Coordinates of C-alpha atoms and ligand atoms in Angstrom, one line a residue:
M26 CA -16.7 30.6 -18.3
A27 CA -15.4 29.6 -21.7
A28 CA -11.7 28.9 -22.2
Q29 CA -9.8 29.7 -25.3
N30 CA -7.7 26.5 -25.9
K31 CA -8.7 23.1 -27.2
P32 CA -7.6 20.0 -25.2
S33 CA -4.0 19.1 -26.2
G34 CA -4.5 15.3 -26.1
Y35 CA -1.5 13.0 -25.8
G36 CA 2.1 13.6 -26.7
N37 CA 3.1 12.2 -30.1
V38 CA 5.1 8.9 -30.0
V39 CA 7.0 8.0 -33.1
E40 CA 9.2 5.1 -31.8
P41 CA 8.0 1.6 -31.6
C42 CA 7.8 -0.2 -28.2
T43 CA 7.0 -3.4 -26.4
V44 CA 5.2 -3.4 -23.1
V45 CA 5.4 -6.4 -20.7
L46 CA 2.4 -6.2 -18.2
F47 CA 2.9 -8.2 -15.0
G48 CA -0.4 -9.0 -13.3
A49 CA -2.2 -9.0 -16.7
S50 CA -5.1 -11.1 -15.5
G51 CA -5.7 -8.9 -12.5
D52 CA -8.5 -6.3 -11.9
L53 CA -6.3 -3.2 -12.3
A54 CA -4.9 -4.4 -15.6
K55 CA -8.4 -5.1 -16.9
R56 CA -10.2 -2.1 -15.5
K57 CA -7.6 0.6 -16.1
V58 CA -4.2 -0.3 -17.6
I59 CA -5.2 -2.2 -20.7
P60 CA -8.1 0.2 -21.5
A61 CA -5.6 3.1 -21.1
M62 CA -3.3 1.4 -23.6
F63 CA -6.2 0.9 -26.0
D64 CA -7.0 4.6 -25.7
L65 CA -3.4 5.5 -26.4
A66 CA -3.2 3.1 -29.4
Q67 CA -6.2 4.9 -30.9
H68 CA -4.3 8.1 -30.7
K69 CA -1.0 6.7 -32.0
A70 CA 0.4 7.6 -28.6
L71 CA 1.7 4.3 -27.4
G72 CA 4.2 3.6 -30.1
A73 CA 4.5 3.8 -33.9
R74 CA 4.3 0.0 -33.7
Y75 CA 3.7 -1.8 -30.4
A76 CA 3.1 -5.1 -28.7
I77 CA 1.7 -5.8 -25.2
I78 CA 2.8 -9.1 -23.6
G79 CA 0.6 -10.0 -20.6
F80 CA 2.4 -12.0 -17.9
S81 CA 0.7 -13.7 -15.0
R82 CA 0.2 -17.0 -13.3
T83 CA -3.1 -17.9 -15.0
A84 CA -2.6 -20.3 -17.8
M85 CA -3.8 -18.7 -21.1
T86 CA -2.9 -18.6 -24.7
D87 CA -2.6 -15.4 -26.8
E88 CA -6.1 -16.0 -28.0
S89 CA -7.8 -16.7 -24.7
F90 CA -5.9 -13.6 -23.2
R91 CA -7.3 -11.5 -26.0
S92 CA -10.8 -12.7 -25.5
T93 CA -10.7 -12.4 -21.7
I94 CA -9.3 -8.9 -21.8
G95 CA -11.8 -8.0 -24.6
E96 CA -14.8 -9.1 -22.4
A97 CA -13.4 -7.2 -19.4
A98 CA -12.8 -4.0 -21.5
K99 CA -16.4 -4.0 -22.7
T100 CA -17.9 -4.6 -19.3
I101 CA -15.7 -3.2 -16.6
S102 CA -13.3 -0.8 -18.2
E103 CA -13.6 2.9 -17.4
V104 CA -12.8 4.4 -20.8
G105 CA -16.4 4.4 -22.1
P106 CA -17.9 2.5 -25.1
I107 CA -15.4 0.6 -27.2
D108 CA -15.7 0.2 -30.9
P109 CA -15.5 -3.5 -31.8
Q110 CA -13.5 -2.9 -35.0
Q111 CA -10.9 -0.7 -33.2
W112 CA -10.7 -3.2 -30.4
S113 CA -10.0 -6.1 -32.7
E114 CA -7.2 -4.2 -34.4
F115 CA -5.7 -3.4 -31.0
A116 CA -6.2 -7.0 -29.7
A117 CA -4.0 -8.3 -32.6
N118 CA -1.1 -6.7 -30.7
L119 CA -1.8 -8.5 -27.4
Y120 CA 0.2 -11.6 -26.5
Y121 CA 0.5 -13.7 -23.4
S122 CA 3.4 -15.4 -21.6
P123 CA 2.2 -17.4 -18.5
G124 CA 4.7 -17.7 -15.6
D125 CA 5.6 -17.8 -12.0
Y126 CA 6.8 -14.4 -10.8
G127 CA 9.7 -15.9 -8.8
K128 CA 10.9 -18.6 -11.3
P129 CA 13.9 -17.9 -13.6
E130 CA 12.5 -20.2 -16.3
S131 CA 9.4 -18.1 -16.7
Y132 CA 11.7 -15.1 -17.6
V133 CA 13.7 -17.3 -20.0
A134 CA 10.4 -18.1 -21.7
L135 CA 9.4 -14.4 -21.6
A136 CA 12.7 -13.3 -23.2
K137 CA 12.2 -15.8 -26.0
R138 CA 8.8 -14.5 -26.7
L139 CA 10.0 -10.9 -26.6
K140 CA 12.6 -11.7 -29.2
E141 CA 10.2 -13.5 -31.5
I142 CA 7.5 -10.8 -31.3
S143 CA 10.0 -8.0 -31.6
E144 CA 11.6 -9.5 -34.7
A145 CA 8.3 -10.4 -36.4
K146 CA 6.9 -6.8 -35.8
Q147 CA 10.2 -5.0 -36.1
L148 CA 9.8 -3.3 -32.7
G149 CA 13.4 -2.5 -32.0
G150 CA 14.6 -2.5 -28.4
N151 CA 12.4 -0.1 -26.5
L152 CA 10.9 -2.1 -23.6
L153 CA 8.5 -1.0 -20.9
F154 CA 7.8 -3.3 -17.9
Y155 CA 4.6 -2.5 -16.0
I156 CA 4.2 -4.1 -12.6
S157 CA 0.5 -4.3 -11.7
T158 CA 0.5 -7.4 -9.4
P159 CA -0.1 -7.8 -5.7
P160 CA 2.7 -5.9 -4.0
E161 CA 4.2 -9.1 -2.4
V162 CA 5.8 -10.1 -5.7
Y163 CA 7.2 -6.8 -6.8
R164 CA 10.6 -7.7 -5.4
D165 CA 10.7 -11.1 -7.1
I166 CA 9.8 -9.6 -10.5
V167 CA 12.5 -6.9 -10.3
E168 CA 15.1 -9.5 -9.3
Q169 CA 14.2 -11.9 -12.1
I170 CA 14.1 -9.2 -14.7
G171 CA 17.7 -8.4 -13.6
K172 CA 18.8 -12.0 -13.6
A173 CA 17.4 -12.5 -17.1
G174 CA 19.4 -9.5 -18.2
L175 CA 16.2 -7.7 -19.5
N176 CA 17.0 -4.6 -17.5
K177 CA 19.6 -3.1 -19.8
P178 CA 18.8 -1.5 -23.2
A179 CA 19.8 -3.6 -26.1
S180 CA 21.4 -0.7 -27.9
P181 CA 22.6 2.9 -27.1
D182 CA 19.6 4.4 -28.8
S183 CA 16.9 2.3 -27.1
W184 CA 15.5 2.4 -23.6
V185 CA 14.2 0.0 -20.9
R186 CA 11.8 1.5 -18.3
I187 CA 9.7 0.1 -15.5
I188 CA 6.4 1.4 -14.0
I189 CA 5.7 0.2 -10.5
E190 CA 2.2 0.5 -9.1
K191 CA 1.3 1.7 -5.6
P192 CA 1.4 0.7 -2.8
F193 CA 5.2 1.0 -3.1
G194 CA 5.9 -0.9 0.2
R195 CA 3.6 -1.2 3.1
D196 CA 5.7 0.9 5.6
L197 CA 9.0 2.8 5.5
A198 CA 11.2 -0.3 6.0
S199 CA 9.6 -2.2 3.2
A200 CA 9.6 0.8 0.9
E201 CA 13.4 1.3 1.6
D202 CA 14.0 -2.4 1.0
L203 CA 12.0 -2.3 -2.3
N204 CA 13.8 0.9 -3.4
S205 CA 17.2 -0.6 -2.8
K206 CA 16.2 -3.8 -4.7
V207 CA 14.9 -1.8 -7.6
L208 CA 18.0 0.4 -7.7
S209 CA 20.2 -2.6 -7.7
V210 CA 18.7 -3.7 -11.0
F211 CA 17.6 -0.4 -12.6
D212 CA 19.0 3.2 -12.7
E213 CA 16.7 5.7 -11.0
K214 CA 16.0 7.3 -14.4
Q215 CA 14.5 4.0 -15.6
V216 CA 12.1 3.8 -12.7
Y217 CA 8.5 5.3 -12.8
R218 CA 6.6 4.9 -9.5
I219 CA 3.0 5.6 -10.5
D220 CA 0.3 7.4 -8.5
H221 CA -2.6 7.7 -10.9
Y222 CA -3.9 10.9 -9.2
L223 CA -1.0 12.8 -10.7
G224 CA -2.4 11.8 -14.2
K225 CA -5.7 13.6 -13.6
D226 CA -5.8 16.9 -15.4
T227 CA -7.4 18.7 -12.5
V228 CA -4.6 17.6 -10.2
Q229 CA -2.0 18.9 -12.6
N230 CA -4.0 22.1 -13.0
L231 CA -3.3 22.8 -9.3
L232 CA 0.2 23.8 -10.4
V233 CA -1.1 25.8 -13.4
L234 CA -3.6 27.6 -11.2
R235 CA -0.9 28.5 -8.7
F236 CA 2.1 29.2 -10.8
G237 CA 0.6 30.1 -14.2
N238 CA -1.5 33.0 -12.8
G239 CA -0.4 36.1 -11.0
I240 CA -3.5 36.6 -8.8
F241 CA -3.6 33.5 -6.6
E242 CA 0.0 33.0 -5.4
P243 CA 0.3 36.2 -3.5
L244 CA -2.6 35.1 -1.3
W245 CA -1.4 31.5 -1.0
N246 CA 0.2 31.6 2.5
R247 CA -0.3 32.0 6.2
N248 CA -1.1 35.8 5.9
Y249 CA -4.3 35.1 4.0
V250 CA -5.2 31.4 4.3
D251 CA -7.1 30.4 7.4
H252 CA -6.9 26.6 6.7
V253 CA -7.1 24.0 4.0
Q254 CA -9.3 21.0 3.6
I255 CA -8.7 18.1 1.3
T256 CA -11.4 15.5 0.9
A257 CA -11.2 12.3 -1.2
G258 CA -14.6 10.7 -0.8
E259 CA -15.8 7.5 -2.4
T260 CA -19.3 5.9 -2.4
L261 CA -17.9 2.5 -3.3
G262 CA -17.1 0.0 -0.6
V263 CA -14.2 -2.4 -0.8
E264 CA -16.1 -4.3 -3.6
R265 CA -14.3 -7.6 -4.4
R266 CA -11.1 -6.5 -2.7
G267 CA -12.0 -7.4 0.9
G268 CA -8.9 -9.6 1.4
F269 CA -6.5 -7.0 0.0
Y270 CA -8.1 -4.2 1.9
E271 CA -8.0 -6.0 5.2
T272 CA -4.2 -5.8 5.1
T273 CA -4.1 -2.3 3.7
G274 CA -6.7 0.2 5.1
A275 CA -7.4 3.7 4.1
L276 CA -4.2 5.2 5.5
R277 CA -2.0 3.1 3.3
D278 CA -4.4 2.9 0.4
M279 CA -5.3 6.6 0.0
I280 CA -3.5 8.9 2.5
Q281 CA 0.1 7.7 2.0
S282 CA -0.3 8.2 -1.8
H283 CA -3.1 10.2 -3.3
V284 CA -4.0 12.5 -0.4
L285 CA -0.4 13.4 0.4
Q286 CA 0.2 14.1 -3.3
L287 CA -2.7 16.5 -3.3
T288 CA -1.4 18.1 -0.1
A289 CA 2.1 18.4 -1.6
L290 CA 0.9 20.1 -4.8
T291 CA -1.4 22.4 -2.8
A292 CA 1.4 23.5 -0.5
V293 CA 4.6 23.2 -2.5
E294 CA 6.9 26.1 -3.2
P295 CA 7.2 27.2 -6.9
P296 CA 9.6 24.9 -8.7
A297 CA 12.3 26.5 -10.8
S298 CA 10.8 24.8 -13.9
F299 CA 8.2 22.2 -14.8
D300 CA 10.5 19.2 -15.0
A301 CA 10.9 16.0 -13.0
V302 CA 13.9 17.1 -11.0
S303 CA 12.5 20.5 -9.9
V304 CA 9.0 19.4 -9.1
L305 CA 10.1 16.3 -7.2
D306 CA 12.7 18.3 -5.2
E307 CA 10.1 20.8 -4.1
K308 CA 7.6 18.1 -3.2
L309 CA 10.3 16.3 -1.1
K310 CA 11.0 19.5 0.8
L311 CA 7.3 20.0 1.5
L312 CA 6.7 16.4 2.7
Q313 CA 9.7 16.7 4.9
S314 CA 8.2 19.9 6.4
I315 CA 5.0 18.2 7.6
R316 CA 5.1 17.8 11.4
P317 CA 5.7 14.2 12.3
F318 CA 3.0 12.5 14.3
N319 CA 3.7 11.1 17.7
P320 CA 1.2 9.3 20.1
E321 CA 0.2 12.6 21.9
L322 CA -0.3 14.5 18.6
M323 CA -2.2 11.7 17.1
A324 CA -4.6 11.5 20.0
Q325 CA -5.9 15.0 19.1
S326 CA -5.4 15.0 15.4
V327 CA -6.0 11.6 13.7
V328 CA -9.4 9.8 13.5
R329 CA -10.0 6.4 12.0
A330 CA -13.3 4.7 11.4
Q331 CA -15.1 1.9 9.5
Y332 CA -18.3 2.1 7.5
A333 CA -21.4 0.4 9.0
A334 CA -24.5 -0.7 7.0
G335 CA -26.4 2.2 5.5
K336 CA -27.7 3.6 2.2
I337 CA -25.9 4.7 -0.9
G338 CA -28.5 6.6 -2.9
D339 CA -31.5 4.4 -2.3
K340 CA -29.6 1.1 -2.1
D341 CA -29.0 -0.7 1.2
V342 CA -25.4 -1.6 1.6
P343 CA -23.7 -3.8 4.2
G344 CA -21.1 -2.7 6.7
Y345 CA -17.4 -3.2 6.2
R346 CA -17.3 -6.1 8.7
Q347 CA -20.0 -7.9 6.7
E348 CA -18.1 -7.7 3.4
Q349 CA -16.6 -10.8 1.7
G350 CA -13.1 -11.5 2.8
V351 CA -13.3 -9.2 5.9
D352 CA -12.8 -10.4 9.5
P353 CA -16.1 -9.8 11.4
N354 CA -14.0 -8.2 14.2
S355 CA -11.7 -6.3 11.8
H356 CA -9.9 -3.2 13.0
T357 CA -8.9 -2.1 9.5
E358 CA -9.9 1.6 8.8
T359 CA -12.0 2.5 5.8
F360 CA -12.0 6.2 6.8
V361 CA -9.2 8.5 8.1
A362 CA -9.3 12.2 9.0
A363 CA -6.2 14.0 10.1
K364 CA -5.1 17.5 11.0
V365 CA -1.7 18.1 9.5
E366 CA 0.7 21.1 10.3
I367 CA 3.4 22.2 7.8
D368 CA 6.3 23.6 9.6
N369 CA 7.7 26.1 7.1
W370 CA 7.5 29.9 6.6
R371 CA 4.6 29.8 4.2
W372 CA 2.3 27.6 6.2
A373 CA 3.2 27.9 9.9
G374 CA 0.0 27.9 11.9
V375 CA -2.3 27.0 8.9
P376 CA -3.8 23.6 9.5
F377 CA -4.4 21.2 6.6
Y378 CA -7.4 18.9 7.4
L379 CA -7.3 15.7 5.3
R380 CA -10.0 13.0 5.0
T381 CA -10.7 10.1 2.9
G382 CA -13.2 7.3 3.2
K383 CA -15.2 4.6 1.4
R384 CA -19.0 4.6 1.4
L385 CA -19.3 8.3 2.0
A386 CA -22.2 10.5 1.0
K387 CA -20.7 11.4 -2.4
R388 CA -17.9 10.4 -4.7
S389 CA -15.9 13.6 -4.7
T390 CA -12.4 14.8 -4.4
E391 CA -11.9 18.5 -3.6
I392 CA -9.5 20.9 -2.1
V393 CA -10.9 23.9 -0.2
I394 CA -8.7 26.9 0.6
Q395 CA -10.5 28.9 3.2
F396 CA -9.3 32.5 3.5
R397 CA -9.1 34.6 6.6
C398 CA -12.0 37.0 7.3
A399 CA -11.6 40.7 6.5
P400 CA -9.4 42.3 9.2
H401 CA -11.9 44.9 10.1
M402 CA -15.6 43.9 9.9
V403 CA -17.5 47.0 8.7
F404 CA -20.6 44.8 7.9
R405 CA -21.2 43.2 11.3
N406 CA -24.0 40.6 11.7
K407 CA -24.9 40.7 8.1
G408 CA -24.3 37.0 7.3
I409 CA -20.8 37.4 5.9
E410 CA -19.0 34.0 5.4
P411 CA -15.2 33.6 4.8
N412 CA -14.1 33.4 1.2
R413 CA -13.4 30.0 -0.2
L414 CA -11.6 28.7 -3.2
V415 CA -12.8 25.2 -4.0
L416 CA -10.9 23.0 -6.5
N417 CA -13.1 20.2 -7.6
I418 CA -10.8 17.4 -8.7
Q419 CA -13.5 15.0 -9.5
P420 CA -16.2 14.2 -10.6
D421 CA -17.5 17.7 -11.5
E422 CA -14.0 19.1 -12.4
G423 CA -13.8 22.8 -11.9
I424 CA -12.9 25.7 -9.6
S425 CA -15.2 28.0 -7.7
V426 CA -14.7 31.1 -5.6
S427 CA -17.2 32.2 -3.0
F428 CA -17.5 35.7 -1.8
S429 CA -20.0 38.1 -0.2
A430 CA -22.3 40.3 -2.3
K431 CA -24.9 42.8 -1.4
R432 CA -28.5 41.5 -1.9
P433 CA -30.6 43.9 -4.0
G434 CA -32.8 46.2 -2.0
T435 CA -32.7 49.2 0.2
E436 CA -31.4 47.3 3.3
M437 CA -27.8 46.4 3.6
N438 CA -28.2 42.6 3.5
I439 CA -25.4 40.4 2.4
G440 CA -25.4 37.0 0.6
N441 CA -22.8 34.5 -0.2
V442 CA -22.3 34.0 -4.0
T443 CA -20.1 31.7 -6.1
M444 CA -18.2 32.3 -9.3
K445 CA -17.5 29.0 -11.1
F446 CA -15.3 27.6 -13.8
S447 CA -16.3 24.2 -15.2
Y448 CA -13.7 22.2 -17.0
E449 CA -16.4 20.7 -19.2
E450 CA -17.9 24.1 -20.2
G451 CA -14.4 25.6 -20.7
F452 CA -12.6 22.8 -22.5
G453 CA -15.2 20.1 -23.3
K454 CA -15.5 16.8 -21.5
A455 CA -12.2 15.4 -20.4
T456 CA -11.4 12.3 -22.3
R457 CA -8.0 11.2 -21.2
P458 CA -7.9 8.6 -18.5
A459 CA -5.3 9.3 -15.9
Y460 CA -3.5 6.0 -16.6
A461 CA -3.2 6.8 -20.3
T462 CA -1.7 10.2 -19.6
L463 CA 0.9 8.7 -17.3
L464 CA 1.7 5.8 -19.7
N465 CA 2.1 8.3 -22.5
D466 CA 4.5 10.4 -20.4
C467 CA 6.5 7.2 -19.6
V468 CA 6.9 6.1 -23.2
R469 CA 8.1 9.7 -23.9
G470 CA 10.6 9.5 -21.0
D471 CA 8.9 12.3 -19.0
A472 CA 9.0 11.5 -15.2
T473 CA 7.6 14.8 -13.9
L474 CA 4.3 13.2 -12.9
F475 CA 5.8 10.1 -11.3
D476 CA 7.3 9.7 -7.8
S477 CA 11.0 9.4 -6.7
G478 CA 12.2 6.9 -4.2
D479 CA 12.9 9.7 -1.7
N480 CA 9.3 11.1 -2.0
V481 CA 7.7 7.7 -1.5
E482 CA 9.9 7.2 1.6
A483 CA 9.1 10.6 3.0
A484 CA 5.4 9.8 2.7
W485 CA 5.9 6.5 4.5
S486 CA 7.8 8.3 7.3
L487 CA 4.7 10.4 8.0
V488 CA 2.4 7.4 8.0
D489 CA 4.5 4.9 9.9
P490 CA 4.1 6.4 13.4
I491 CA 0.3 6.3 12.9
L492 CA 0.4 2.7 11.9
D493 CA 2.6 1.9 14.9
V494 CA 0.1 3.4 17.3
W495 CA -2.8 1.6 15.7
N496 CA -0.9 -1.7 15.8
A497 CA -0.1 -1.2 19.4
T498 CA -3.8 -0.5 20.2
K499 CA -5.4 -3.4 18.3
S500 CA -8.1 -3.8 21.0
A501 CA -9.3 -0.2 20.8
T502 CA -12.8 0.3 19.5
V503 CA -12.9 1.6 15.9
P504 CA -15.7 4.2 15.5
Q505 CA -18.3 3.3 13.0
Y506 CA -20.1 5.6 10.5
P507 CA -23.3 4.8 8.6
S508 CA -22.6 4.2 4.9
G509 CA -23.8 7.3 3.0
S510 CA -22.7 9.8 5.6
W511 CA -19.6 12.0 5.8
G512 CA -17.9 9.9 8.4
P513 CA -18.0 9.6 12.2
A514 CA -18.8 12.3 14.8
E515 CA -15.1 12.2 15.8
S516 CA -14.2 13.6 12.4
D517 CA -16.5 16.6 12.9
A518 CA -15.1 17.0 16.4
L519 CA -11.6 17.3 14.9
L520 CA -12.5 20.6 13.3
E521 CA -15.0 21.8 15.9
R522 CA -12.3 21.8 18.5
D523 CA -10.6 24.5 16.3
G524 CA -13.9 26.4 15.8
R525 CA -14.2 25.1 12.2
H526 CA -16.3 22.7 10.2
W527 CA -16.0 20.5 7.2
H528 CA -17.1 21.8 3.9
N529 CA -19.0 18.8 2.6
P530 CA -19.1 18.5 -1.2
R531 CA -22.7 18.9 -2.6
Ligands
BG6_81 C1 -6.8 3.4 -5.7 C2 -7.2 2.8 -4.4 O1 -5.4 3.7 -5.7 O2 -7.6 4.6 -5.9 C3 -8.7 2.4 -4.4 O3 -6.4 1.6 -4.3 C4 -9.5 3.7 -4.7 O4 -9.1 1.9 -3.2 C5 -9.0 4.4 -6.0 O5 -10.8 3.3 -4.9 C6 -9.6 5.7 -6.2 O6 -9.3 6.2 -7.5 P1 -10.2 7.2 -8.3 O7 -9.4 7.6 -9.5 O8 -11.5 6.4 -8.6 O9 -10.5 8.3 -7.3

C-alpha cells in the first residue's frame, strides 16, 4: 500500500541552545543520545548554533571527549554510517567539564565553562540539561543545579529545561521523592521525563490510527474487541549491564515504562486535542483505571521468569545467572507476562495480556487487537479464525488486518488472509531515531510525548504491589525459559486458562 505523503522530518529550530549532558561517558549517551544530537545537528534541528557540554566523573579534556565519543559513534551508535567530515564539524561543538555529581564546586566549574562557551559562540541563554546517569545520582544533580542557580532562565525570552531519563524512581515512594525534589528546583513545564518508546513513529501512529480515521474507533471497545496482546520481545540478553539489571529487572525496566505506555495509548479515550495537557490527562485517567494487583490477583495473572542457556539464531548463549555481574542464585526476572483488566466503560471484561522479555525468539514489539467472532456462525467448521489487527511497532513497522476469505473452488472452504500496510513501502525507510525526535520536541518546547509526574507515579502504583509480593517471596523458584523461545510454559498457561493463546510474532 503506497502512502501519499513524504516523511515530515524534524521541526525547524531557529534559536541557539546549549546542552549539558550528565553521564556523558556512559553507554546510553554514546549509543543513543549523542548520535541523536548528531542527527539533529545535520538537519539544523538542534539549534541555529549549539554547544554540547559533557559532564561526568571520568577525567577527560574536550579533545579526549571528542575522540572517545567519535569512536563510540562509529562503532556502537544506532544511527547508521557516519560521514567523517560531518562528524568532525559536529565534534567541534562538543566540550567537556569533569565533575562529581554531588559536589557544588563541580557546578561552579560547569557554570564558568557555560558562560565562556556561550559568550564565545553567542549562544544566548537557552539551556537544556539532560540527565543520562545511573538513577542514584538524579537527585544530587537536580539539587546542585538549583544551588548553582542554573535552573532559572537568564532572561525573559530564554528557557531552561531538563530531560530526565527512565527509570524515574525505582518504586512509588522514590518516584514521589524524586518528583518533589525536581519540582522544588524546576517548574513542571521545564521538566521532560523521557520514555524513548514515545519517540518511535509507529507508537505515535497508534493515536493517528485510532483518532485520525473514522473506521477503527467505532470497533475499539468491549462490544467488538475480545482481548488485546502487547509483546515487547528482545533477542539481546543483559549485555554489559548485568550489575544494573540485577537491581532492576524486566518489570521496572520495561513494564513500568514502555509497556504501560503502549497499553495507555492503545486504550486511552480520545483527547480533546493533540497537545501535552490533553494527552497526558487522558493517559493518567487510563492508568488509574487499570485494576490494581493484590497477592490473590497476582497469583493468577502475573508470571516472571529468567532466561536459561539456549540459542539465538545459531549462536549458543549463556543463561542469565551465568552473565557477568549477575548473582548465580539471582531472582531478578528477565521476563514478565501479566493479564491486566481496565475497569472503565470501554474496556470492562476485555483482558490486556502484556509480556516482555530478553533473549526471546525474535526482536519484535507488537500490539494485537483480537476481535470477537461473528455473532452467528453461518460457516461452521470451515476454519474461520477471529479477525486480528496487528500493529508492528518494530522492527518491521506496519499494520496488518487478518480476515476470512473464500478459497477458490466449488467447495465452500475458507482461508485466513492478511492485508498489510508497511511503513517502509508507504513512506520510505524511517530515518529518525526516537531519541532525536524527542530531543527535537524538547528544544521546541513540546512536551506532548513526554511524561508528567502524575503519570509516572500512576505507573509505579501499578507495579509496586507486584514488587512487594516478589520481595516477600525471595525464596520462591523463578521459572526458567530457554533463550530463543517465547518464554516459560507458565506464560502460555496464563492465556490457556482463558481459552486463548499468544500470537507470536513471525
Ligand atoms: C530500555 C531498556 O529502556 O529499552 C533496555 O532499559 C531495553 O533494557 C531497551 O533493551 C529497548 O529499547 P528498544 O528501542 O531497543 O526496543
